[in-house]
Short mmCIF file of C-alpha atoms and ligand atoms in Angstrom, two decimals:
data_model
loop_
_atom_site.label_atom_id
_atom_site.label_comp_id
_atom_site.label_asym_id
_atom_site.label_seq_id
_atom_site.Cartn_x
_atom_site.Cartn_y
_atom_site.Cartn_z
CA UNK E 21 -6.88 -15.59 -25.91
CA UNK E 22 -5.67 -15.78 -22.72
CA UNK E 23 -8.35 -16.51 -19.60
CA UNK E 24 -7.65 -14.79 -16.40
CA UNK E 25 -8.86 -14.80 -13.19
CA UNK E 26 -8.04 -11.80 -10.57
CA UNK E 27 -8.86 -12.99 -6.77
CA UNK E 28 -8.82 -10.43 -4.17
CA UNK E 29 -10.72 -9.98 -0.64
CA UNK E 30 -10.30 -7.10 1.30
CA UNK E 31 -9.90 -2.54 1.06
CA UNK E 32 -6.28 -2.75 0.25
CA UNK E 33 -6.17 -5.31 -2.61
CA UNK E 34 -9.31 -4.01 -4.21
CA UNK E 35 -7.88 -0.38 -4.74
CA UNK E 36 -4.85 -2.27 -6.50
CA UNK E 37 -6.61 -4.77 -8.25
CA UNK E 38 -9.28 -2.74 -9.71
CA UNK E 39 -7.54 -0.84 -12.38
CA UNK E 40 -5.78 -3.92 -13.43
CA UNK E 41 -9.05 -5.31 -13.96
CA UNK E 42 -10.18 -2.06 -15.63
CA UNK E 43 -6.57 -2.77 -17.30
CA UNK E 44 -7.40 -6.47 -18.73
CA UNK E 45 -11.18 -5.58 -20.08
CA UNK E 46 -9.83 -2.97 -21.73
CA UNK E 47 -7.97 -5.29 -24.13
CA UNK E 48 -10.93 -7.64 -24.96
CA UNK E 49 -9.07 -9.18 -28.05
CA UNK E 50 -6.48 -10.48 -25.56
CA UNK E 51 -7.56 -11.72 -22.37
CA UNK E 52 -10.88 -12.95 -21.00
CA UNK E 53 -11.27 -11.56 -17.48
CA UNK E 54 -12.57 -13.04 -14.53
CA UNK E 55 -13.10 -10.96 -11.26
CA UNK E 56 -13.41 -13.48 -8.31
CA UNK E 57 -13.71 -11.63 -4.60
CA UNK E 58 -13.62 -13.65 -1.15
CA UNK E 59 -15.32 -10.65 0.56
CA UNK E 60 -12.71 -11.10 3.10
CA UNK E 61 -13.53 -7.63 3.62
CA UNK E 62 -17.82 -6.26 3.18
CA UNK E 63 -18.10 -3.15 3.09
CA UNK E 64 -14.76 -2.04 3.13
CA UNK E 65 -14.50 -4.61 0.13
CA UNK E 66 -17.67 -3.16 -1.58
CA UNK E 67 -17.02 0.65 -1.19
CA UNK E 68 -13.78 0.17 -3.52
CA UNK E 69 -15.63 -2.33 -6.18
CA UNK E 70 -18.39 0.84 -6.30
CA UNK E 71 -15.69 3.71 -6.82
CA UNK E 72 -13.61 1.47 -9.85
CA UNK E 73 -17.23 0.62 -11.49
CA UNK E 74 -16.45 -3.44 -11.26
CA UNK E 75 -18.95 -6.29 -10.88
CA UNK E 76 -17.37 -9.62 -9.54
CA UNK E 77 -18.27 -12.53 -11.25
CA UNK E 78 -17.72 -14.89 -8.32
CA UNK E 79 -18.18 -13.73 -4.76
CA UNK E 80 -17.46 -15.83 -1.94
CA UNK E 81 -18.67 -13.59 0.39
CA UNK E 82 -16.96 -15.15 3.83
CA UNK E 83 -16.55 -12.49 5.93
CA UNK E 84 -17.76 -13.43 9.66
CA UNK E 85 -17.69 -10.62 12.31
CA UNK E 86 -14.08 -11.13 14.63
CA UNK E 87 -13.10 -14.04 12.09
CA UNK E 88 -10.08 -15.22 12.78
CA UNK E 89 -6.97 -16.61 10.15
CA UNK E 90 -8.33 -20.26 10.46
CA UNK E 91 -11.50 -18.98 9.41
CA UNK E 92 -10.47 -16.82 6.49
CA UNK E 93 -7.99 -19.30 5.35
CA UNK E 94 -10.13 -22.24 5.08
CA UNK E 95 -12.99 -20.68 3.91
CA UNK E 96 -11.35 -19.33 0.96
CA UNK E 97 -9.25 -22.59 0.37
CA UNK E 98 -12.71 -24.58 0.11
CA UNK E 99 -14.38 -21.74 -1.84
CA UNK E 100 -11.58 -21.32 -4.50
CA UNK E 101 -11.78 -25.07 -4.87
CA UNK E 102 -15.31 -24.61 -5.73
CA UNK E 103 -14.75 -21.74 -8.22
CA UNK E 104 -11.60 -23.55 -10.14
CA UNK E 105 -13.75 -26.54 -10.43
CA UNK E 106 -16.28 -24.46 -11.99
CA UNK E 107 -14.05 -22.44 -14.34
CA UNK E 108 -10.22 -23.25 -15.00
CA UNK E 109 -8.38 -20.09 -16.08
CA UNK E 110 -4.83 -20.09 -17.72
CA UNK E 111 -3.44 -17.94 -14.97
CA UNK E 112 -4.87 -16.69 -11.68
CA UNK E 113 -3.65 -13.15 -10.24
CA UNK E 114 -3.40 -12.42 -6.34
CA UNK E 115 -2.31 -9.29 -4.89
CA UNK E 116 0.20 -8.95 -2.46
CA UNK E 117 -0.07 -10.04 1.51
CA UNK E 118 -3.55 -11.15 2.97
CA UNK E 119 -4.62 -14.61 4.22
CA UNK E 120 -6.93 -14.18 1.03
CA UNK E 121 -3.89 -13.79 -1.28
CA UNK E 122 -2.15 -16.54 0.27
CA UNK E 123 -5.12 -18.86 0.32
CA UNK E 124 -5.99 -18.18 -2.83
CA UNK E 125 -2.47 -18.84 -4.15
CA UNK E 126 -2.18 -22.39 -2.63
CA UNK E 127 -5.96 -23.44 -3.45
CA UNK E 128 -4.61 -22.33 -7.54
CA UNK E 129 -1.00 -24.38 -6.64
CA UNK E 130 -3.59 -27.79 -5.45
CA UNK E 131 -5.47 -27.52 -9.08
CA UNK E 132 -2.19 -26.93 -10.97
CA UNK E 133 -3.41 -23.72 -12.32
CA UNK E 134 -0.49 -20.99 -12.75
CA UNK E 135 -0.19 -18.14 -10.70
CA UNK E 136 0.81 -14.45 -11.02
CA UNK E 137 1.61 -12.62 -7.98
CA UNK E 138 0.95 -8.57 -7.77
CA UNK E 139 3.29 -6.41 -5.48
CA UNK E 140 5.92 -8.86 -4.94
CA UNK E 141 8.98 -9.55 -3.18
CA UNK E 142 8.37 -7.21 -0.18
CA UNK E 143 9.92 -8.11 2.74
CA UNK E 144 10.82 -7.35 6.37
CA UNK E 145 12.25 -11.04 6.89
CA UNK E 146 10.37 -10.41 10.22
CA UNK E 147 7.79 -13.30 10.42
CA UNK E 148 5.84 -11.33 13.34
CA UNK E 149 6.27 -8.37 11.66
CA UNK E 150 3.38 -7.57 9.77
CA UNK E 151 1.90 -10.82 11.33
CA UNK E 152 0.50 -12.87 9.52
CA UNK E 153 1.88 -10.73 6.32
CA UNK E 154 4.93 -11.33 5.80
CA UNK E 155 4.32 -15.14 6.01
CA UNK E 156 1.61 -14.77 3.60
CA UNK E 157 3.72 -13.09 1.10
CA UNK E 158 6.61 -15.30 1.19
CA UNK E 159 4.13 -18.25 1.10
CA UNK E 160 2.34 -16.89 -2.14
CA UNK E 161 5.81 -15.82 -3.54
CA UNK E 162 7.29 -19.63 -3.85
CA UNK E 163 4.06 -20.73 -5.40
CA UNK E 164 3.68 -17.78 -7.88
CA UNK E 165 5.23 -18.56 -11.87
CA UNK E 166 5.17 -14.66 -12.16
CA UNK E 167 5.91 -11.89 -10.01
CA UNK E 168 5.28 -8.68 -10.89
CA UNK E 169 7.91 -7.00 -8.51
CA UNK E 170 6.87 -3.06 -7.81
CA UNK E 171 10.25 -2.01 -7.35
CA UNK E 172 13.77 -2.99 -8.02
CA UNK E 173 14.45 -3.47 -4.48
CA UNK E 174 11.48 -5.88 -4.38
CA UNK E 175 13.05 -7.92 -7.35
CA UNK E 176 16.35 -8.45 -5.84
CA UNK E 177 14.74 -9.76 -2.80
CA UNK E 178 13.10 -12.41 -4.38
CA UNK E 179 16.04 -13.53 -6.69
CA UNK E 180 17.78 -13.60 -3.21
CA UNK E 181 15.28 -16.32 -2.26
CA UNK E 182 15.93 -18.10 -5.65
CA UNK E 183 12.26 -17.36 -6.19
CA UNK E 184 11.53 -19.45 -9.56
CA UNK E 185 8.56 -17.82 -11.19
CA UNK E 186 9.68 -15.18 -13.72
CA UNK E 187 9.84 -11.43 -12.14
CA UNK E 188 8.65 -8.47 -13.59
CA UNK E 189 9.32 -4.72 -12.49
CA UNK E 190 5.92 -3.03 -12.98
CA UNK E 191 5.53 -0.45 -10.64
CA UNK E 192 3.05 -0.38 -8.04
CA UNK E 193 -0.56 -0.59 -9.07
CA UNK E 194 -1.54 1.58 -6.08
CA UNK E 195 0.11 4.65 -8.23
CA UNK E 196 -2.40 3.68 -10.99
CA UNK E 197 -5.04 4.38 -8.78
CA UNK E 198 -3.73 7.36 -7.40
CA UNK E 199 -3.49 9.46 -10.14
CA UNK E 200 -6.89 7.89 -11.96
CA UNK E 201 -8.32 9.81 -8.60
CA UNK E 202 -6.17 12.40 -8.45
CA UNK E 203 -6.85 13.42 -12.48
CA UNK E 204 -10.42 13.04 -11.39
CA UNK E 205 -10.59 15.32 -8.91
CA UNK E 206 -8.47 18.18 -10.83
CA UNK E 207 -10.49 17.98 -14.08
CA UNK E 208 -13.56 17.87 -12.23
CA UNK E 209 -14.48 21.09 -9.91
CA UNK E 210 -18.11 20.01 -8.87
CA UNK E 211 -16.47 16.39 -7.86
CA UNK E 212 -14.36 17.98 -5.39
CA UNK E 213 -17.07 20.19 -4.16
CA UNK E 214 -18.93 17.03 -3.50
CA UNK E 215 -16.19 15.61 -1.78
CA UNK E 216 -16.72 18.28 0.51
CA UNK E 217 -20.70 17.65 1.14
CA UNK E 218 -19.91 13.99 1.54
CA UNK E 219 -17.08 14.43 4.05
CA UNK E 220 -19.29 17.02 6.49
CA UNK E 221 -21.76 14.30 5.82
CA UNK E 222 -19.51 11.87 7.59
CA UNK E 223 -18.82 14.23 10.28
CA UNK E 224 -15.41 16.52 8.79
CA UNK E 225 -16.17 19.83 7.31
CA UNK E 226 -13.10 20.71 5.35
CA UNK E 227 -13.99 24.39 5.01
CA UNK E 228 -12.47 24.58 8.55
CA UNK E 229 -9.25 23.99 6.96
CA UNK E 230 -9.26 27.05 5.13
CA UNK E 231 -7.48 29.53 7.95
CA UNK E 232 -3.98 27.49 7.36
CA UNK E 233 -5.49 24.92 9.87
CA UNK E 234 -2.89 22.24 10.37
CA UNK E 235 -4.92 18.50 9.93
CA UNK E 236 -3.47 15.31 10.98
CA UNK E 237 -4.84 12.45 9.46
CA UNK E 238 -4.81 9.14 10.93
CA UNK E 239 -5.41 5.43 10.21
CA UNK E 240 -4.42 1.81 12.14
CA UNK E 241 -5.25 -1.56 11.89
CA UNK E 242 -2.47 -3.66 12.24
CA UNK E 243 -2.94 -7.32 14.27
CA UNK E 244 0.41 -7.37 15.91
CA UNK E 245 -0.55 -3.94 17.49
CA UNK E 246 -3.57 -5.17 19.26
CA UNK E 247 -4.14 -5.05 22.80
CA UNK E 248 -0.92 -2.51 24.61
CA UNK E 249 0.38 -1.35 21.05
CA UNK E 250 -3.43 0.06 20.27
CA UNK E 251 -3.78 1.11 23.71
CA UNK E 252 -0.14 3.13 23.89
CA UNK E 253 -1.30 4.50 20.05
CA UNK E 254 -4.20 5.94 20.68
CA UNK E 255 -3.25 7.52 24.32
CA UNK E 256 -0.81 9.38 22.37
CA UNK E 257 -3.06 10.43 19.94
CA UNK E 258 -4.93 11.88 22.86
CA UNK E 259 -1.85 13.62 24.30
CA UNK E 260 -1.33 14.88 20.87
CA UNK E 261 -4.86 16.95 20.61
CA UNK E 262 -5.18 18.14 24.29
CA UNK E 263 -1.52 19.57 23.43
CA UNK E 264 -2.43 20.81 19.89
CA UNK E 265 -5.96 22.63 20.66
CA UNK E 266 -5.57 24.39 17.23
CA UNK E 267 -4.89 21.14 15.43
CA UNK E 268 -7.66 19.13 13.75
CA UNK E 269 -7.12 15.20 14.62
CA UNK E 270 -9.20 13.07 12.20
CA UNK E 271 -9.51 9.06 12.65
CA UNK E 272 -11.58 6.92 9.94
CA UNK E 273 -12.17 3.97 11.96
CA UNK E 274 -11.02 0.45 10.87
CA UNK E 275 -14.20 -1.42 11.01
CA UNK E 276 -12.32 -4.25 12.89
CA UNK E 277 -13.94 -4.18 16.17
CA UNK E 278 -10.24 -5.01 17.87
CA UNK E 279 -9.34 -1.59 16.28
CA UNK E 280 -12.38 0.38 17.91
CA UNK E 281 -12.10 -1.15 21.57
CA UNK E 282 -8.70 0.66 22.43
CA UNK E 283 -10.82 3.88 21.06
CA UNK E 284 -13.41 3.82 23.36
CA UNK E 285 -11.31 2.56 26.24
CA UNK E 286 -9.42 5.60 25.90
CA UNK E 287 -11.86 8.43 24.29
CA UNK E 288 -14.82 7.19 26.27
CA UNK E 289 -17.81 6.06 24.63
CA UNK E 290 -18.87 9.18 23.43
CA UNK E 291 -16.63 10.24 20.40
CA UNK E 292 -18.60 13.39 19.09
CA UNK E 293 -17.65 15.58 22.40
CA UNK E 294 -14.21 16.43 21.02
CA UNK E 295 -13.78 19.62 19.68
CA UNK E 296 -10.47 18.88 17.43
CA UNK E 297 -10.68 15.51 16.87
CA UNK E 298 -13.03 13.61 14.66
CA UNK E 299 -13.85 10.10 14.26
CA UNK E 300 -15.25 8.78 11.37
CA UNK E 301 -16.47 5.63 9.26
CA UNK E 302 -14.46 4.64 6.66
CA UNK E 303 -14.05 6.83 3.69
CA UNK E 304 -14.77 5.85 0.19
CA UNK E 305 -11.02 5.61 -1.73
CA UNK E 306 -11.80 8.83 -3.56
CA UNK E 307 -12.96 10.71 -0.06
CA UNK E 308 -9.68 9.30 1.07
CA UNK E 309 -7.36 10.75 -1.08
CA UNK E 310 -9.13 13.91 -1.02
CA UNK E 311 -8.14 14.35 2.94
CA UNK E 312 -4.99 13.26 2.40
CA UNK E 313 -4.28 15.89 -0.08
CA UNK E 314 -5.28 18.40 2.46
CA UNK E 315 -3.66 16.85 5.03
CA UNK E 316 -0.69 18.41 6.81
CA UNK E 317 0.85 14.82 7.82
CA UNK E 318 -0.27 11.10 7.98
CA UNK E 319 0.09 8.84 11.51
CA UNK E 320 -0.48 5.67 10.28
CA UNK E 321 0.44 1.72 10.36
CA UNK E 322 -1.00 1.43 6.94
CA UNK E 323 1.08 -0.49 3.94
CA UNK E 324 -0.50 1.84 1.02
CA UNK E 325 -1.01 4.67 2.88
CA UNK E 326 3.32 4.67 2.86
CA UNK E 327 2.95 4.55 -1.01
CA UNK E 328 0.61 7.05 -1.90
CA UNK E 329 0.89 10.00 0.86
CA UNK E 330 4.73 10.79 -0.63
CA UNK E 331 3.44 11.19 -4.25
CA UNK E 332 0.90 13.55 -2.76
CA UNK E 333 4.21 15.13 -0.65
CA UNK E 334 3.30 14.53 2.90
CA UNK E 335 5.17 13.14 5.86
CA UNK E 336 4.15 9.72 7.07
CA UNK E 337 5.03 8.68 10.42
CA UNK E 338 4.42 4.82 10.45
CA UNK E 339 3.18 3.51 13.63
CA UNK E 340 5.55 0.32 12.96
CA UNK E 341 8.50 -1.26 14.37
CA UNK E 342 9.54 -2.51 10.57
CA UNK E 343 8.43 -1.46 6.63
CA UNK E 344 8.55 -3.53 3.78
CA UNK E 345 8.62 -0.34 1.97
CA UNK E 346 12.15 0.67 2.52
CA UNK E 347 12.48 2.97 -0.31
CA UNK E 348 10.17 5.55 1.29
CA UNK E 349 12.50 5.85 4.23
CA UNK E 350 15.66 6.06 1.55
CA UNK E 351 13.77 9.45 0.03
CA UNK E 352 13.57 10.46 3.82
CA UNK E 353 9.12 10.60 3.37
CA UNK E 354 8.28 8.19 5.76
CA UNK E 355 9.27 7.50 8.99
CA UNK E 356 8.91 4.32 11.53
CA UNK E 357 7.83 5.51 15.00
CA UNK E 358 6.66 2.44 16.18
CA UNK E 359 4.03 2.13 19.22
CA UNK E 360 6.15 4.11 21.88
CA UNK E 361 3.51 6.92 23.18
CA UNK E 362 6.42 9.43 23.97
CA UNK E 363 7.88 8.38 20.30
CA UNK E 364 4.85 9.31 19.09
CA UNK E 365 4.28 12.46 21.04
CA UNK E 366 7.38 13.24 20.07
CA UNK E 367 7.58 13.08 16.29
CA UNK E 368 3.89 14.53 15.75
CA UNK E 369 4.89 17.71 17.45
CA UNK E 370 8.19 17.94 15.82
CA UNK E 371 6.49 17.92 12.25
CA UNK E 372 4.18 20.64 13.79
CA UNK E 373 6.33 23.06 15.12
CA UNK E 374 9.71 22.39 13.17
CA UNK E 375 9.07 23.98 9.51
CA UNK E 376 12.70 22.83 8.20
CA UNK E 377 12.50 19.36 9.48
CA UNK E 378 9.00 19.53 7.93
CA UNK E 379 9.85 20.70 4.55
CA UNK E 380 12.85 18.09 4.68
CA UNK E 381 10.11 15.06 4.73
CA UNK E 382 7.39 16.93 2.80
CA UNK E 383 8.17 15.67 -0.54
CA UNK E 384 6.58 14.65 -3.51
CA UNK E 385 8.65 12.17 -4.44
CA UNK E 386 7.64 8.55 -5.07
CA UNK E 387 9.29 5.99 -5.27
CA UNK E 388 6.72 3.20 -6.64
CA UNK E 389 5.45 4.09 -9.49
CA UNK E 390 4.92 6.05 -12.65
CA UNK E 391 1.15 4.88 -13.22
CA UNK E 392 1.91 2.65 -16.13
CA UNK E 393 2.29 -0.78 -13.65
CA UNK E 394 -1.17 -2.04 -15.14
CA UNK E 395 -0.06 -1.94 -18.63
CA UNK E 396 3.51 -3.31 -17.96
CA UNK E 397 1.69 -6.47 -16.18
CA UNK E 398 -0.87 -6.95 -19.20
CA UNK E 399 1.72 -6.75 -21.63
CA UNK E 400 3.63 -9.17 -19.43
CA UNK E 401 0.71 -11.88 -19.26
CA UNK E 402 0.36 -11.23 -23.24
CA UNK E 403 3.63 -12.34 -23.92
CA UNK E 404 4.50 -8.98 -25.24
CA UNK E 405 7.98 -7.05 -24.82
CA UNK E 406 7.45 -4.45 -22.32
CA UNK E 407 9.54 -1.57 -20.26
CA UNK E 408 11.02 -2.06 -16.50
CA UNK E 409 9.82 0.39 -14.10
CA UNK E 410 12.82 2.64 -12.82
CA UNK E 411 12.67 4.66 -9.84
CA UNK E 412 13.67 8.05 -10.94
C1 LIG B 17 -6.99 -7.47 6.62
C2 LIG B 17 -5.65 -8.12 6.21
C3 LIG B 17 -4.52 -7.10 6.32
C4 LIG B 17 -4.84 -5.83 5.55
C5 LIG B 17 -6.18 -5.28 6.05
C6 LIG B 17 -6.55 -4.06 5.25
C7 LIG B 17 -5.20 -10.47 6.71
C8 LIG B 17 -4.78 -11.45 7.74
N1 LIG B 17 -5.34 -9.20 7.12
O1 LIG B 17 -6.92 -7.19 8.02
O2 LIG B 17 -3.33 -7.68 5.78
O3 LIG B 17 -3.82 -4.88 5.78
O4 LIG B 17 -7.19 -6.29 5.88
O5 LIG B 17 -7.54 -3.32 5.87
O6 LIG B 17 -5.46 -10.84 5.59
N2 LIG B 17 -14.76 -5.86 9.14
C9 LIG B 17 -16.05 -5.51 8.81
N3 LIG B 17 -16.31 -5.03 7.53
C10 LIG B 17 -15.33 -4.87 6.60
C11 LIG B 17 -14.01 -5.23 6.94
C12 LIG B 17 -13.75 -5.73 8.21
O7 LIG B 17 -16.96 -5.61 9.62
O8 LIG B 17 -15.62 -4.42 5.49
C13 LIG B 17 -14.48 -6.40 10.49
C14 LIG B 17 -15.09 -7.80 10.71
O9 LIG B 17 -15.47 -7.92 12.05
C15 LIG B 17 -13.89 -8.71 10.44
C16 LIG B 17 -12.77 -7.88 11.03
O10 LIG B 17 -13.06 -6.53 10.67
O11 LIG B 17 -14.04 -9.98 11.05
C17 LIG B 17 -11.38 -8.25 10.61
O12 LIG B 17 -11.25 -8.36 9.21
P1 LIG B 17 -9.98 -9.18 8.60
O13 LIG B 17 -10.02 -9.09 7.12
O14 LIG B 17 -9.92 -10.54 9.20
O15 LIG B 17 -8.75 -8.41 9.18
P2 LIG B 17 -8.20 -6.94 8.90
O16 LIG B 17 -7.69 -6.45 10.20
O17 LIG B 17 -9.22 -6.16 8.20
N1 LIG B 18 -8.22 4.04 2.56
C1 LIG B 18 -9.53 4.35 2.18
N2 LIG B 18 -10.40 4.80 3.15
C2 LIG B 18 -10.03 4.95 4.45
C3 LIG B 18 -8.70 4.61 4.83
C4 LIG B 18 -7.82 4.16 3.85
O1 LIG B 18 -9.89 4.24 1.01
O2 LIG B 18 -10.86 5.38 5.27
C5 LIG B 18 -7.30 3.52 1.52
C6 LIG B 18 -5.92 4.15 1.45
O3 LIG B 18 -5.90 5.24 0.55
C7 LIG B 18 -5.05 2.99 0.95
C8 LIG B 18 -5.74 1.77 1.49
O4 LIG B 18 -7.05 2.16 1.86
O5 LIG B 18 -5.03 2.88 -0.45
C9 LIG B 18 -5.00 1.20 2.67
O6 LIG B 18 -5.76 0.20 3.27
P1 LIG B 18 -5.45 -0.38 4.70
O7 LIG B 18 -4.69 0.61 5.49
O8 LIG B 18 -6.74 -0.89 5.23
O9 LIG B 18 -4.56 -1.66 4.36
P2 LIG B 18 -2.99 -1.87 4.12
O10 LIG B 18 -2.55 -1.00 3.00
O11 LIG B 18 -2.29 -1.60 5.41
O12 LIG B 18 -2.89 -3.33 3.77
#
């Protein structure tokens, strides 16, 4: 029996971790799970652990408010000490780019203890771009002994670094989760009516949707936006809803504080007097997907967001100089628009107004995954023949 040990900190990681851990306690006779969160992320962290039903059994619960990367690194290098000390599994699994990932990954590599890396081999080759992510993954990806690559793009990018842990092509694990929510929501009518309730309870009503109302949903948090890349995003977004009166604009906040200053500095401090645009907190994963299923397009520098919204068919402009994720923008779903506020203008409206152009991106295609990464990567760890994931 094999002992492992999934680490994971923040929003992201936990909605691709969780059914992995789901995954792994399923098959009690041949792994012994151990769930160990930073709480990088609170309640961002703690809204996903509630949706996927899982109780940590470690939790080193570091998050300060405005920490920085010294802070998150080193408090997660000296807590994962601790926790190794404590209990030694056979392999420890991290999740693709955050400073808790990384951290995590080296604290493993300074008690010998083997390590499995989920979503790898993505790459920009742009060290400032994601910053600090991309540095973080390549970091994690020389220490890891097995990679469990989502694509075969991702693969070939880490045998071009001679990477020298074993690779695996699994899928993403973010598809997993998709269509566990997505199932959930068909088979279950009064779920989606309560997805409704909870939604006007967070200040969208989705009935207002119902007249062919176009909805453009938006998300950002990226660090190497801050400061004029925020500012020049979210002036757009204001050009975008004086211009489109009949369009609903709707924002669940980031709760990084660096990602709510440009708000206010240019919606005012009062966000409830707009009539088309709505800001909210942020929505629980299953709330989430919910929107973006209703959702006409996404405007977004999210990484997952530029997995799931194509297997859901809409558009996703990507407020992003560069993607790790170039197979979106090879099926012609996702598109980089950067930080430009005329680019952005631009692009929004064209998606609005041009129904072809529309139609071309609207897609449900998806590249990463067929929903079986979970069992590929158990199978994997078990020693077990398994099945490469193909994109088809
Ligand atoms: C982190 C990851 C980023 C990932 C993103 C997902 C790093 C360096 N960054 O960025 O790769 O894409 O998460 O969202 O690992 N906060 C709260 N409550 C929460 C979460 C955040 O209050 O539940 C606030 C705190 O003030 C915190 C700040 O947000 O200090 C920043 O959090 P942090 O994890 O450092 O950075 P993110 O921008 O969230
Ligand atoms: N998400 C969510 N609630 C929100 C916004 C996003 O559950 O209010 C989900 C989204 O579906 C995706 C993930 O959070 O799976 C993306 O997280 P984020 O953008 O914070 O991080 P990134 O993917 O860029 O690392």
């Amino acid at each position: 029996m094999k002992t492992v040990m999934l680490v994971f900190g923040t929003r992201p990681e936990a909605i691709k971790m969780c059914p992995l851990v789901n995954e792994f306690r399923k098959r009690q006779n041949e792994f012994k799970t151990i769930v160990c969160v930073t709480g990088q992320h609170r309640e961002m962290l703690d809204q996903v652990l509630k949706i996927f039903e899982v109780t940590p059994d470690f939790d080193l619960n570091i998050m300060k408010q405005g920490q920085d990367l010294t802070d998150v690194t080193s408090r997660v290098l000296t807590g994962m000490r601790d926790v190794f000390k404590e209990c030694k599994p056979d392999v420890v699994l991290v999740h693709g780019d955050t400073t808790t990932s990384m951290a995590a990954a080296m604290a493993a590599f300074y008690q010998q203890i083997p390590v499995g890396h989920i979503e790898a081999g993505l790459r920009t080759h742009n060290m400032l771009s994601p910053w600090p992510e991309e540095m973080n993954r390549q970091v994690t990806g020389r220490i890891a002994d097995y990679n469990f690559s989502p694509t075969p793009l991702s693969e070939h990018n880490l045998k071009e670094e001679k990477a020298h842990g074993k690779i695996f092509v699994t899928g993403n694990t973010v598809i997993d989760a998709l269509h566990m929510v997505v199932e959930k929501l068909k088979s279950d009518k009064a779920l989606a009516v309560e997805q409704n309730r909870i939604l006007k309870a967070a200040g969208y009503d989705v009935t207002r949707l119902s007249n062919g109302k176009k909805l453009v949903l938006i998300t950002g948090h990226r660090r190497e936006n801050f400061g004029d890349g925020f500012i020049s995003m979210v002036t757009a977004m204001k050009d975008l809803s004086g211009k489109y009166p009949d369009v609903d604009f709707v924002y669940p906040m980031h709760l990084n504080p660096n990602v709510r200053k440009p708000i206010h500095e240019v919606f005012g401090e009062d966000l409830t007097i707009y009539k088309n645009f709505f800001f909210i907190e942020p929505l629980q994963y299953l709330e989430f997907v919910y929107l973006m299923e209703k959702s006409t397009l996404v405007l977004t520098d999210s990484g997952g967001i530029q997995e799931e919204a194509p297997g859901l068919g809409k558009p996703v402009l990507v407020m992003r100089d560069t993607t790790e994720r170039p197979e979106a923008l090879s099926a012609g779903t996702v598109k980089l628009v950067g930080t430009d506020r005329d680019l952005i203008v631009s692009e929004v409206s064209r998606l609005l107004e041009d129904k072809e152009y529309y139609d071309s991106m609207s897609k449900a295609v998806n590249p990463y995954g067929d929903g079986q990464a979970c069992r590929r990567i158990a199978d994997a760890l078990a020693g077990k023949e398994t099945d490469r994931y193909e994109i088809k």
